[in-house]
XYZ file of C-alpha atoms in Angstrom:
546
model
C 0.000 0.000 0.000
C 1.124 3.539 -0.749
C 1.795 5.946 2.095
C -1.034 8.472 2.127
C -0.653 11.991 3.543
C -2.889 12.709 5.338
C -3.528 9.115 6.368
C -7.306 9.321 6.566
C -10.156 6.917 5.910
C -11.483 7.096 2.325
C -14.911 7.881 3.781
C -13.448 11.216 4.917
C -12.865 12.227 1.287
C -15.931 14.256 0.411
C -16.071 14.045 -3.395
C -16.931 10.574 -4.791
C -14.478 10.816 -7.697
C -11.573 11.740 -5.443
C -12.611 9.014 -3.020
C -12.284 6.395 -5.768
C -8.844 7.630 -6.800
C -7.751 7.797 -3.152
C -8.641 4.124 -2.694
C -7.001 3.057 -5.967
C -3.734 4.817 -5.175
C -3.628 3.681 -1.560
C -4.479 0.045 -2.219
C -2.698 -0.570 -5.541
C 0.596 1.318 -5.341
C 3.569 -0.182 -3.480
C 4.952 1.310 -0.279
C 7.672 3.267 -2.122
C 5.020 5.683 -3.386
C 4.072 8.687 -1.238
C 0.715 10.234 -2.132
C -0.436 13.662 -0.930
C -4.150 14.368 -1.087
C -5.477 17.936 -1.365
C -2.175 19.786 -1.375
C -2.287 23.537 -1.747
C 0.437 25.749 -3.173
C 0.563 29.483 -3.835
C 1.381 30.383 -7.427
C 3.431 33.591 -7.457
C 2.870 36.066 -10.286
C 4.373 39.504 -10.768
C 2.010 41.295 -8.403
C 0.021 38.690 -6.505
C -0.271 35.152 -5.176
C -2.948 32.763 -6.416
C -4.072 29.777 -4.413
C -3.905 26.465 -6.316
C -4.913 23.002 -5.151
C -3.578 19.645 -6.304
C -6.080 16.828 -5.827
C -3.166 14.374 -5.605
C 0.618 14.635 -5.747
C 2.437 11.313 -6.204
C 6.121 11.024 -5.250
C 8.402 8.122 -6.183
C 12.191 7.826 -5.700
C 12.711 6.720 -9.340
C 9.861 8.280 -11.314
C 9.725 11.679 -9.557
C 6.657 13.868 -9.022
C 3.209 13.569 -10.618
C 0.247 15.932 -10.174
C -3.246 14.452 -10.672
C -6.350 16.555 -11.297
C -9.549 14.553 -10.694
C -12.932 15.304 -12.242
C -15.848 13.166 -11.088
C -19.154 12.634 -12.808
C -20.359 10.334 -15.575
C -21.491 12.793 -18.253
C -17.975 13.660 -19.446
C -17.250 14.548 -23.070
C -14.639 16.349 -25.177
C -16.064 18.886 -27.600
C -14.197 21.492 -29.662
C -11.052 20.756 -27.716
C -12.704 21.393 -24.322
C -13.874 19.046 -21.595
C -17.560 19.192 -20.656
C -19.536 17.703 -17.765
C -23.263 17.540 -18.328
C -24.207 20.620 -20.282
C -21.420 22.893 -19.046
C -17.762 23.254 -19.940
C -15.412 22.548 -17.048
C -13.936 25.842 -15.880
C -11.054 25.992 -15.555
C -10.152 23.108 -17.843
C -8.639 20.202 -15.874
C -5.447 19.945 -17.960
C -4.818 23.679 -17.459
C -5.418 23.275 -13.707
C -3.020 20.354 -13.393
C -0.269 22.062 -15.398
C -0.511 25.292 -13.380
C -0.364 23.442 -10.075
C 2.572 21.351 -11.287
C 4.597 24.405 -12.324
C 3.689 26.288 -9.121
C 4.764 23.295 -7.059
C 8.057 22.919 -8.914
C 8.736 26.665 -8.514
C 8.094 26.266 -4.790
C 10.544 23.366 -4.566
C 13.176 25.190 -6.637
C 12.946 28.245 -4.379
C 13.876 25.961 -1.494
C 16.596 24.159 -3.486
C 14.739 20.885 -3.266
C 13.899 20.268 -6.932
C 17.367 19.417 -8.278
C 16.908 17.350 -11.452
C 13.580 15.950 -10.257
C 11.402 14.547 -13.050
C 7.838 15.814 -13.030
C 4.604 15.449 -14.984
C 0.837 15.762 -14.658
C -2.307 13.898 -15.664
C -6.071 14.299 -15.493
C -8.331 11.563 -14.148
C -11.998 10.817 -14.909
C -12.567 7.939 -12.454
C -16.281 7.341 -13.067
C -16.312 7.027 -16.886
C -14.415 5.606 -19.836
C -13.252 8.359 -22.190
C -11.606 6.021 -24.691
C -9.196 7.754 -27.035
C -10.346 11.293 -26.183
C -7.364 13.575 -25.605
C -7.459 17.342 -25.192
C -5.154 19.381 -27.474
C -1.548 19.435 -26.326
C -1.843 16.359 -24.110
C -0.429 12.911 -24.584
C -2.917 10.044 -24.326
C -0.945 8.768 -21.320
C -1.977 11.935 -19.422
C -5.693 11.184 -19.646
C -6.727 8.474 -17.180
C -10.206 7.068 -16.703
C -12.101 4.301 -14.936
C -10.000 1.721 -16.727
C -6.921 2.649 -14.693
C -8.278 0.642 -11.766
C -7.209 -2.554 -13.573
C -3.523 -1.487 -13.504
C -3.087 1.559 -11.312
C 0.693 1.488 -11.137
C 1.002 0.972 -14.907
C -1.207 3.992 -15.573
C 0.752 6.125 -13.108
C 4.156 5.097 -14.517
C 2.955 5.869 -18.058
C 1.806 9.319 -16.956
C 5.162 9.935 -15.253
C 6.994 9.206 -18.504
C 5.322 11.876 -20.639
C 7.260 15.023 -19.759
C 10.410 13.455 -18.370
C 13.352 15.825 -18.541
C 14.779 14.764 -15.223
C 15.465 11.849 -12.967
C 14.068 10.395 -9.801
C 15.316 11.304 -6.378
C 17.225 9.237 -3.872
C 15.937 8.378 -0.434
C 17.380 11.380 1.462
C 16.126 13.923 -1.097
C 12.730 12.239 -1.238
C 12.516 12.533 2.536
C 13.365 16.249 2.379
C 10.712 16.852 -0.295
C 8.173 14.791 1.635
C 8.906 16.745 4.819
C 8.610 20.089 2.999
C 5.315 19.142 1.351
C 3.959 17.764 4.625
C 4.697 21.130 6.212
C 2.541 22.931 3.654
C -0.330 20.457 3.868
C -3.752 21.877 4.497
C -7.005 20.132 5.081
C -8.955 20.545 1.890
C -11.260 17.884 3.318
C -14.566 19.763 2.957
C -15.286 20.885 6.488
C -19.037 20.590 6.125
C -18.583 16.832 6.319
C -16.620 16.795 9.578
C -17.570 19.905 11.565
C -20.723 18.426 13.038
C -18.860 15.322 14.176
C -16.220 17.468 15.858
C -18.406 20.000 17.639
C -21.027 17.518 18.837
C -18.536 15.082 20.358
C -18.938 15.165 24.124
C -16.063 16.148 26.342
C -15.788 14.767 29.865
C -15.198 17.324 32.597
C -12.060 16.643 34.564
C -11.928 16.495 38.366
C -10.852 20.135 38.815
C -13.746 21.386 36.671
C -16.259 19.311 38.617
C -14.799 20.640 41.878
C -14.997 24.199 40.518
C -18.620 23.690 39.477
C -19.540 22.529 42.991
C -17.628 25.384 44.608
C -19.156 28.007 42.305
C -22.716 26.776 42.722
C -22.768 25.339 46.239
C -19.467 25.977 47.963
C -17.222 28.888 48.826
C -18.685 32.353 48.566
C -15.330 33.852 47.563
C -13.215 32.149 44.956
C -10.449 32.861 42.432
C -10.416 30.499 39.430
C -7.428 30.476 37.070
C -7.624 28.585 33.776
C -6.460 28.769 30.183
C -8.618 29.085 27.086
C -11.247 26.391 26.772
C -11.184 25.284 30.403
C -14.768 26.365 31.061
C -14.383 29.635 32.984
C -17.244 31.415 31.200
C -19.588 28.442 31.668
C -18.723 28.360 35.363
C -19.353 32.097 35.669
C -22.811 31.676 34.090
C -23.567 28.655 36.305
C -22.620 30.681 39.356
C -24.879 33.573 38.328
C -27.866 31.330 37.625
C -27.694 29.210 40.801
C -27.210 32.242 43.042
C -30.079 34.135 41.399
C -32.418 31.133 41.727
C -31.793 31.003 45.483
C -32.786 34.662 45.749
C -29.483 36.533 45.498
C -29.023 39.734 43.524
C -26.026 39.151 41.237
C -23.698 41.390 39.206
C -22.080 39.525 36.301
C -19.355 41.658 34.774
C -16.584 41.349 32.188
C -14.404 43.580 30.025
C -15.688 43.389 26.456
C -19.117 44.180 25.033
C -19.437 41.037 22.904
C -19.040 38.748 25.910
C -21.548 40.799 27.922
C -24.046 40.488 25.053
C -23.526 36.720 25.060
C -24.183 36.634 28.808
C -27.484 38.451 28.276
C -28.548 36.053 25.513
C -27.672 32.974 27.541
C -29.402 34.237 30.692
C -32.521 35.308 28.772
C -32.746 31.816 27.271
C -32.159 29.976 30.553
C -35.190 27.921 31.600
C -33.640 27.403 35.021
C -33.603 31.173 35.531
C -37.269 31.575 34.607
C -38.905 33.919 37.114
C -35.520 35.081 38.464
C -33.976 36.804 35.447
C -34.245 40.276 36.998
C -31.956 39.092 39.797
C -28.920 39.123 37.471
C -27.461 42.421 36.238
C -24.974 42.138 33.352
C -22.600 45.049 32.731
C -19.137 45.468 31.327
C -17.005 47.209 33.913
C -16.895 50.371 31.783
C -20.685 50.366 31.260
C -21.088 50.037 35.028
C -18.838 53.077 35.490
C -20.825 55.011 32.874
C -24.053 54.218 34.754
C -22.510 55.351 38.049
C -20.856 58.532 36.718
C -23.949 60.773 37.252
C -23.845 59.807 40.944
C -20.284 61.043 41.302
C -18.358 64.247 40.656
C -16.634 62.714 37.617
C -17.590 62.875 33.976
C -17.379 59.492 32.306
C -14.771 58.732 29.674
C -13.357 55.476 28.371
C -10.006 56.135 30.043
C -9.057 53.474 32.586
C -8.100 56.006 35.250
C -11.466 57.750 34.955
C -13.264 54.418 35.266
C -11.208 53.653 38.373
C -12.042 57.022 39.903
C -15.786 56.598 39.312
C -15.883 53.088 40.764
C -13.959 54.135 43.875
C -15.899 57.358 44.431
C -19.268 55.644 44.023
C -18.248 52.977 46.494
C -16.874 55.391 49.119
C -19.899 57.682 48.833
C -22.300 54.803 49.329
C -23.849 55.461 45.914
C -22.849 52.151 44.339
C -25.497 49.445 43.890
C -25.200 46.541 46.288
C -25.206 42.880 45.314
C -25.268 39.613 47.192
C -22.716 38.289 44.706
C -20.334 39.816 42.162
C -18.939 37.549 39.439
C -16.052 38.744 37.263
C -15.085 36.938 34.046
C -11.911 37.636 32.018
C -10.533 39.418 35.092
C -6.983 39.480 33.711
C -8.041 42.542 31.671
C -9.251 44.413 34.771
C -7.121 46.952 36.571
C -6.486 45.972 40.174
C -8.377 49.001 41.503
C -11.482 47.867 39.566
C -11.457 44.508 41.320
C -10.888 46.113 44.710
C -13.791 48.516 44.121
C -16.144 45.777 42.900
C -15.413 43.797 46.044
C -16.890 46.704 48.014
C -20.184 46.345 46.108
C -20.840 43.001 47.799
C -23.259 43.034 50.716
C -21.633 41.948 53.965
C -18.711 39.679 54.705
C -20.628 36.600 53.568
C -21.402 37.967 50.108
C -20.109 36.132 47.065
C -17.145 37.347 45.026
C -16.075 35.023 42.202
C -13.186 35.921 39.914
C -12.255 34.028 36.729
C -9.003 34.841 34.921
C -6.303 33.606 32.554
C -2.985 35.453 32.667
C -2.067 33.933 29.262
C -4.876 35.939 27.674
C -3.890 39.249 29.244
C -4.082 41.654 26.297
C -3.648 44.917 28.165
C -0.795 46.016 30.409
C -2.853 46.323 33.574
C -1.281 43.709 35.853
C -4.379 42.981 37.965
C -3.980 40.336 40.650
C -6.276 38.858 43.244
C -3.896 39.871 46.045
C -5.688 41.638 48.866
C -9.121 40.269 47.941
C -8.906 37.397 50.452
C -10.208 34.860 47.945
C -8.087 32.021 49.258
C -5.838 29.786 47.206
C -6.686 29.926 43.485
C -8.410 26.955 41.918
C -6.528 25.880 38.781
C -8.350 24.527 35.731
C -5.800 22.608 33.706
C -7.678 20.881 30.861
C -8.936 22.445 27.616
C -12.195 20.869 26.498
C -13.190 23.454 23.857
C -10.571 22.877 21.160
C -9.725 19.822 19.124
C -6.353 18.249 19.805
C -4.994 19.806 16.605
C -6.039 23.336 17.629
C -4.923 22.845 21.247
C -1.489 21.720 20.061
C -1.103 24.939 18.053
C -2.133 26.982 21.098
C 0.545 25.228 23.156
C 3.174 26.042 20.532
C 2.327 29.732 20.912
C 1.975 29.686 24.718
C 3.857 26.724 26.109
C 1.922 26.484 29.375
C -1.511 26.596 27.729
C -3.729 23.775 29.007
C -3.623 20.456 27.151
C -6.778 19.059 25.553
C -8.952 16.494 27.243
C -8.184 12.892 26.340
C -11.766 12.720 25.061
C -11.349 15.728 22.751
C -11.641 14.937 19.025
C -8.430 14.863 17.016
C -9.746 17.404 14.496
C -8.076 18.311 11.217
C -4.673 19.888 10.741
C -4.582 23.688 10.797
C -4.292 25.444 7.439
C -1.334 27.831 7.583
C -0.740 29.852 4.411
C 2.385 31.980 4.118
C 1.559 34.825 1.737
C 2.319 38.474 1.196
C 0.074 40.796 3.178
C -1.416 42.485 0.095
C -2.619 39.060 -1.093
C -4.539 38.273 2.080
C -7.822 39.878 1.056
C -8.164 37.894 -2.158
C -7.017 34.644 -0.537
C -9.387 35.029 2.422
C -12.365 35.828 0.185
C -11.573 32.804 -1.984
C -11.289 30.462 0.998
C -14.409 31.766 2.742
C -16.295 31.292 -0.515
C -15.141 27.659 -0.510
C -16.312 27.250 3.079
C -19.743 28.634 2.244
C -20.290 26.964 -1.134
C -18.171 23.800 -1.348
C -18.088 22.893 2.341
C -21.622 24.156 3.049
C -20.561 25.727 6.355
C -23.188 28.131 7.696
C -22.019 31.765 8.139
C -22.700 31.756 11.888
C -20.048 29.052 12.281
C -17.283 31.167 10.700
C -15.453 34.117 12.252
C -12.801 36.259 10.544
C -10.191 37.613 12.958
C -7.547 40.214 12.152
C -5.505 42.722 14.139
C -7.935 45.466 13.062
C -11.509 45.577 11.806
C -10.907 48.963 10.193
C -7.900 49.366 7.937
C -7.301 45.622 7.626
C -7.424 43.494 4.491
C -11.118 42.658 4.946
C -12.376 46.027 6.180
C -13.799 47.033 2.777
C -15.304 43.680 1.897
C -19.076 44.093 2.407
C -20.007 40.480 1.659
C -18.717 37.126 0.440
C -20.887 35.017 -1.888
C -23.869 37.295 -1.100
C -23.406 36.765 2.645
C -23.053 40.172 4.339
C -20.285 40.967 6.800
C -21.038 42.273 10.286
C -18.970 43.617 13.191
C -21.638 42.600 15.725
C -21.214 39.198 17.369
C -24.856 39.241 18.476
C -26.026 39.856 14.907
C -23.682 37.115 13.666
C -25.088 34.567 16.117
C -28.590 35.161 14.756
C -27.397 33.700 11.455
C -26.978 34.773 7.853
C -23.864 36.908 8.390
C -20.103 36.508 8.637
C -18.387 38.135 11.611
C -15.341 40.368 11.121
C -13.662 41.066 14.438
C -10.411 41.148 16.404
C -8.988 38.760 18.979
C -9.600 41.367 21.681
C -13.253 41.844 20.780
C -13.905 38.119 20.407
C -12.205 37.045 23.637
C -14.477 34.845 25.718
C -16.421 33.741 22.636
C -15.912 30.840 20.227
C -16.701 29.656 16.696
C -16.416 26.404 14.809
C -14.035 27.865 12.206
C -11.612 30.760 12.717
C -10.123 32.466 9.646
C -7.108 34.466 10.813
C -5.437 37.022 8.533
C -3.084 40.034 8.384
C -0.670 38.378 10.824
C 2.678 40.013 10.040
C 4.553 39.366 13.259
C 4.092 39.360 17.013
C 6.015 42.524 17.839
C 3.252 44.973 16.913
C 1.337 46.384 19.860
C -1.968 45.693 18.094
C -1.250 41.963 17.727
C 0.934 40.246 20.284
C 1.635 36.626 21.157
C -1.301 36.794 23.556
C -3.561 38.005 20.723
C -2.468 35.057 18.580
C -3.147 32.642 21.423
C -6.603 34.121 21.957
C -7.405 34.012 18.223
C -6.359 30.374 17.781
C -8.121 29.210 20.915
C -11.481 30.632 19.752
C -11.798 27.770 17.234
C -13.742 24.745 18.354
C -12.919 22.760 15.217
C -10.590 24.390 12.686
C -8.246 27.319 12.026
C -7.286 28.770 8.649
C -4.507 31.334 9.024
C -2.920 33.713 6.512
C 0.484 34.829 7.735
C 3.176 36.976 6.116
C 5.890 36.243 8.686
C 7.633 32.908 8.157
C 8.593 32.586 11.827
C 4.984 32.925 12.942
C 3.881 30.507 10.226
C 6.367 27.945 11.493
C 5.253 28.385 15.097
C 1.594 27.872 14.288
C 2.243 24.921 12.011
C 4.826 23.363 14.251
C 7.173 22.420 11.413
């Protein structure tokens, strides 16, 4: 059997024609053959990069490299020198596609001094029909393969190899270097629509620390500091704490830093059946919205400046004008200034009032340095298992932040991250093209896709109003209602999650607007898959892990 990369079950190959060819190559070629399925390469032109995909790339130490373009379907014909399927001409033509990918791939290998005198060729495959002697202009009959190849797969492949020639095979060491290089640029062109549901509906088992935290938040200690990385369940615990305390008659303040997370809190609480009849017991405010509400009760005029917010919170508390709550719950507390936490603690009624703080220092995006020191919350409870992300996404997160929590043993493996190294001015076109594929080919609903860049305004996607007739929005609440794609930043989307994250405009990690923490936050938002467009090779290597 040939070595297949990725080594997946044929049932995972979405298109029936490609599935047939996958099985033929895997089962009929000897072990010396290495076969890549769905390999992408960027074709460089004078002013831009164009994304190309090879359905299959076959490597052999004697014969060299062969690109296969597969076209499924049974109503295939050649008319006026063009291939047709049903009543429509194939666009682009499959022989043109295969040749362009082949040349782009060889250019890529030459740029890395891996091509040498490697022999290379291409062929087109119609696996569901017999095309007989039909050959498109400029092709050799050996480059047109059909259903008949299944009788002698290796013979058909060797014949296709021999057409262009002009080189030699590669020895074992060079083949290994080429294989390693191509493996590093692999992306999952497995249509995500076929695997997303399996990934996101797989159940994760809470670990012991999370079960302990759930009991402590809902039934245990009134004051608690919970530390945990992305995906460890902090936001769910914060909501559980708010609901259970409200149901037993407490008045609760649930607060966080960003507006999108606060909006999610409101949606979740409004939809909670358990909270029915008690919803008015829970007040949701971002810390800055709380300060804006309190400003008229103080001598200060509200502004978004952190020092002004601090002054309002302190003054309202000292003057006795602040609202009082039986419990205050703070999520994403690492973005709070220490004075904010100290002031909020004063809003709790009595010494027995609840004060729950959830934080992750790895996701600290602002230089505020808040700690729980002085709040008398006891020893922090550590959550150490990530049950949001697949193992593939979690591994990438741990390459960016080495002490990020590992995935649960029950987490799905997921698919390999797509990491595309491309010039920044190409990102817009590449992102639009890939999102179009997600929407049309993969049939992924818009509300499952989020586009994250360092900026929403001034970035590559800021002037793109829609993709494939699906409008773009900056509102996470509007996005969740369906029918829109969300364009946002890591900082705005922190605390939220999506099935697919498309990350773009990543040029490096030195810029103040996009740091290593921003990258960690962005990657960890993805429940199932990440597609990233990066113009810095070091960052690309870190994400990919190769």
